[in-house]
Amino acid sequence: MAKLRLGVIGAGSWTFSSHLPNLDRHRDEVEFVIVNRRNPEMLGRIKDKFGFEKAATDWHDVLKEDLDI
């Protein structure tokens, strides 16, 4: 079964503390493709912590990806 490709727009504190840790428990089913946040420093931390392939400060970049969720 193919993994669901995940993109996140506006990765704020709730996403960081709740949503992403819960999705991380399903790595066998979810591929962390791209994450968006306006603050570049926090964006880099989130990308590195959860292993996203890409990170973008412009949310339009997330929409350009072939995502499932």
Tab-separated table of N, CA and C in Angstrom:
chain	number	residue	atom	x	y	z
A	1	MET	N	0.830	-1.174	0.000
A	1	MET	CA	0.000	0.000	0.000
A	1	MET	C	0.882	1.249	0.000
A	2	ALA	N	0.569	2.209	-0.850
A	2	ALA	CA	1.334	3.449	-0.931
A	2	ALA	C	1.062	4.325	0.291
A	3	LYS	N	2.081	5.059	0.693
A	3	LYS	CA	1.929	5.973	1.822
A	3	LYS	C	1.129	7.202	1.394
A	4	LEU	N	0.407	7.773	2.340
A	4	LEU	CA	-0.288	9.038	2.106
A	4	LEU	C	0.732	10.161	2.188
A	5	ARG	N	0.732	11.036	1.199
A	5	ARG	CA	1.674	12.153	1.142
A	5	ARG	C	1.086	13.355	1.878
A	6	LEU	N	1.797	13.816	2.918
A	6	LEU	CA	1.323	14.863	3.821
A	6	LEU	C	1.961	16.207	3.521
A	7	GLY	N	1.124	17.247	3.495
A	7	GLY	CA	1.586	18.624	3.437
A	7	GLY	C	0.884	19.412	4.525
A	8	VAL	N	1.614	20.323	5.173
A	8	VAL	CA	1.052	21.104	6.269
A	8	VAL	C	1.207	22.589	5.955
A	9	ILE	N	0.094	23.305	6.022
A	9	ILE	CA	0.104	24.758	5.870
A	9	ILE	C	-0.098	25.369	7.255
A	10	GLY	N	0.800	26.271	7.638
A	10	GLY	CA	0.665	26.970	8.915
A	10	GLY	C	0.946	26.085	10.106
A	11	ALA	N	2.128	25.519	10.163
A	11	ALA	CA	2.493	24.616	11.254
A	11	ALA	C	2.762	25.412	12.532
A	12	GLY	N	1.709	25.665	13.273
A	12	GLY	CA	1.813	26.411	14.527
A	12	GLY	C	2.076	25.503	15.713
A	13	SER	N	1.905	26.049	16.896
A	13	SER	CA	2.236	25.320	18.116
A	13	SER	C	1.385	24.063	18.312
A	14	TRP	N	0.107	24.128	17.981
A	14	TRP	CA	-0.765	22.958	18.144
A	14	TRP	C	-0.362	21.849	17.173
A	15	THR	N	-0.027	22.231	15.953
A	15	THR	CA	0.440	21.247	14.968
A	15	THR	C	1.715	20.587	15.455
A	16	PHE	N	2.636	21.407	15.967
A	16	PHE	CA	3.934	20.913	16.439
A	16	PHE	C	3.801	19.996	17.649
A	17	SER	N	2.928	20.353	18.569
A	17	SER	CA	2.840	19.592	19.819
A	17	SER	C	1.861	18.428	19.779
A	18	SER	N	0.895	18.448	18.850
A	18	SER	CA	-0.125	17.403	18.847
A	18	SER	C	-0.240	16.659	17.513
A	19	HIS	N	-0.556	17.397	16.456
A	19	HIS	CA	-0.842	16.735	15.181
A	19	HIS	C	0.361	15.962	14.622
A	20	LEU	N	1.503	16.630	14.524
A	20	LEU	CA	2.661	15.962	13.932
A	20	LEU	C	3.183	14.795	14.761
A	21	PRO	N	3.255	14.908	16.088
A	21	PRO	CA	3.672	13.724	16.856
A	21	PRO	C	2.731	12.530	16.653
A	22	ASN	N	1.439	12.798	16.548
A	22	ASN	CA	0.495	11.695	16.320
A	22	ASN	C	0.653	11.106	14.926
A	23	LEU	N	0.847	11.943	13.928
A	23	LEU	CA	1.069	11.435	12.574
A	23	LEU	C	2.404	10.697	12.476
A	24	ASP	N	3.388	11.137	13.249
A	24	ASP	CA	4.705	10.511	13.243
A	24	ASP	C	4.629	9.048	13.690
A	25	ARG	N	3.652	8.730	14.493
A	25	ARG	CA	3.461	7.339	14.957
A	25	ARG	C	3.000	6.415	13.830
A	26	HIS	N	2.630	7.008	12.709
A	26	HIS	CA	2.126	6.234	11.565
A	26	HIS	C	3.039	6.388	10.355
A	27	ARG	N	4.340	6.417	10.597
A	27	ARG	CA	5.321	6.592	9.514
A	27	ARG	C	5.197	5.521	8.443
A	28	ASP	N	4.708	4.369	8.808
A	28	ASP	CA	4.541	3.312	7.817
A	28	ASP	C	3.393	3.612	6.850
A	29	GLU	N	2.565	4.611	7.192
A	29	GLU	CA	1.419	4.964	6.357
A	29	GLU	C	1.479	6.393	5.814
A	30	VAL	N	2.323	7.245	6.406
A	30	VAL	CA	2.348	8.665	6.051
A	30	VAL	C	3.762	9.094	5.669
A	31	GLU	N	3.873	9.807	4.556
A	31	GLU	CA	5.138	10.381	4.100
A	31	GLU	C	5.096	11.891	4.338
A	32	PHE	N	6.021	12.407	5.113
A	32	PHE	CA	6.074	13.837	5.442
A	32	PHE	C	6.753	14.570	4.283
A	33	VAL	N	5.962	15.187	3.415
A	33	VAL	CA	6.483	15.784	2.185
A	33	VAL	C	6.904	17.238	2.362
A	34	ILE	N	5.981	18.098	2.775
A	34	ILE	CA	6.294	19.527	2.855
A	34	ILE	C	5.553	20.181	4.014
A	35	VAL	N	6.236	21.133	4.644
A	35	VAL	CA	5.654	21.872	5.757
A	35	VAL	C	5.831	23.360	5.498
A	36	ASN	N	4.836	24.146	5.938
A	36	ASN	CA	4.862	25.597	5.767
A	36	ASN	C	4.707	26.293	7.107
A	37	ARG	N	5.492	27.351	7.263
A	37	ARG	CA	5.366	28.261	8.400
A	37	ARG	C	6.080	29.548	8.005
A	38	ARG	N	5.565	30.688	8.442
A	38	ARG	CA	6.167	31.964	8.049
A	38	ARG	C	7.527	32.212	8.695
A	39	ASN	N	7.712	31.764	9.920
A	39	ASN	CA	8.969	31.989	10.629
A	39	ASN	C	10.014	30.973	10.157
A	40	PRO	N	11.052	31.409	9.434
A	40	PRO	CA	12.037	30.474	8.879
A	40	PRO	C	12.778	29.650	9.930
A	41	GLU	N	13.061	30.249	11.090
A	41	GLU	CA	13.786	29.519	12.133
A	41	GLU	C	12.949	28.354	12.664
A	42	MET	N	11.699	28.628	13.021
A	42	MET	CA	10.818	27.566	13.505
A	42	MET	C	10.521	26.553	12.405
A	43	LEU	N	10.395	27.025	11.191
A	43	LEU	CA	10.151	26.141	10.049
A	43	LEU	C	11.277	25.115	9.924
A	44	GLY	N	12.508	25.582	10.039
A	44	GLY	CA	13.652	24.673	9.970
A	44	GLY	C	13.644	23.641	11.087
A	45	ARG	N	13.270	24.062	12.273
A	45	ARG	CA	13.202	23.126	13.410
A	45	ARG	C	12.159	22.042	13.171
A	46	ILE	N	10.999	22.461	12.684
A	46	ILE	CA	9.923	21.494	12.429
A	46	ILE	C	10.332	20.524	11.325
A	47	LYS	N	10.916	21.058	10.257
A	47	LYS	CA	11.367	20.214	9.143
A	47	LYS	C	12.345	19.152	9.646
A	48	ASP	N	13.327	19.585	10.435
A	48	ASP	CA	14.343	18.656	10.927
A	48	ASP	C	13.783	17.654	11.936
A	49	LYS	N	12.961	18.124	12.856
A	49	LYS	CA	12.429	17.242	13.901
A	49	LYS	C	11.572	16.123	13.324
A	50	PHE	N	10.747	16.451	12.318
A	50	PHE	CA	9.819	15.454	11.788
A	50	PHE	C	10.248	14.883	10.442
A	51	GLY	N	11.368	15.344	9.911
A	51	GLY	CA	11.915	14.750	8.699
A	51	GLY	C	11.138	15.053	7.433
A	52	PHE	N	10.573	16.244	7.344
A	52	PHE	CA	9.913	16.634	6.105
A	52	PHE	C	10.941	16.727	4.984
A	53	GLU	N	10.555	16.360	3.772
A	53	GLU	CA	11.430	16.466	2.617
A	53	GLU	C	11.690	17.926	2.256
A	54	LYS	N	10.655	18.772	2.390
A	54	LYS	CA	10.741	20.165	1.984
A	54	LYS	C	10.109	21.062	3.040
A	55	ALA	N	10.516	22.338	3.010
A	55	ALA	CA	9.927	23.342	3.884
A	55	ALA	C	9.795	24.636	3.077
A	56	ALA	N	8.730	25.395	3.356
A	56	ALA	CA	8.480	26.615	2.596
A	56	ALA	C	7.824	27.667	3.477
A	57	THR	N	8.239	28.926	3.299
A	57	THR	CA	7.584	30.016	4.010
A	57	THR	C	6.354	30.505	3.252
A	58	ASP	N	6.216	30.123	2.002
A	58	ASP	CA	5.061	30.498	1.182
A	58	ASP	C	4.110	29.295	1.087
A	59	TRP	N	2.894	29.448	1.578
A	59	TRP	CA	1.941	28.330	1.601
A	59	TRP	C	1.554	27.865	0.202
A	60	HIS	N	1.723	28.701	-0.784
A	60	HIS	CA	1.415	28.300	-2.163
A	60	HIS	C	2.299	27.129	-2.621
A	61	ASP	N	3.507	27.049	-2.069
A	61	ASP	CA	4.414	25.952	-2.420
A	61	ASP	C	3.850	24.603	-1.997
A	62	VAL	N	3.104	24.585	-0.911
A	62	VAL	CA	2.493	23.331	-0.440
A	62	VAL	C	1.453	22.861	-1.460
A	63	LEU	N	0.686	23.797	-1.978
A	63	LEU	CA	-0.371	23.441	-2.932
A	63	LEU	C	0.178	22.908	-4.254
A	64	LYS	N	1.413	23.209	-4.565
A	64	LYS	CA	2.032	22.751	-5.817
A	64	LYS	C	2.422	21.271	-5.771
A	65	GLU	N	2.474	20.707	-4.582
A	65	GLU	CA	2.886	19.306	-4.418
A	65	GLU	C	1.699	18.369	-4.690
A	66	ASP	N	2.024	17.156	-5.051
A	66	ASP	CA	1.010	16.111	-5.276
A	66	ASP	C	0.748	15.425	-3.936
A	67	LEU	N	-0.178	15.976	-3.162
A	67	LEU	CA	-0.419	15.514	-1.794
A	67	LEU	C	-1.759	14.796	-1.654
A	68	ASP	N	-1.827	13.956	-0.644
A	68	ASP	CA	-3.081	13.263	-0.305
A	68	ASP	C	-3.760	13.901	0.895
A	69	ILE	N	-2.954	14.335	1.851
A	69	ILE	CA	-3.497	14.957	3.076
A	69	ILE	C	-2.640	16.145	3.449
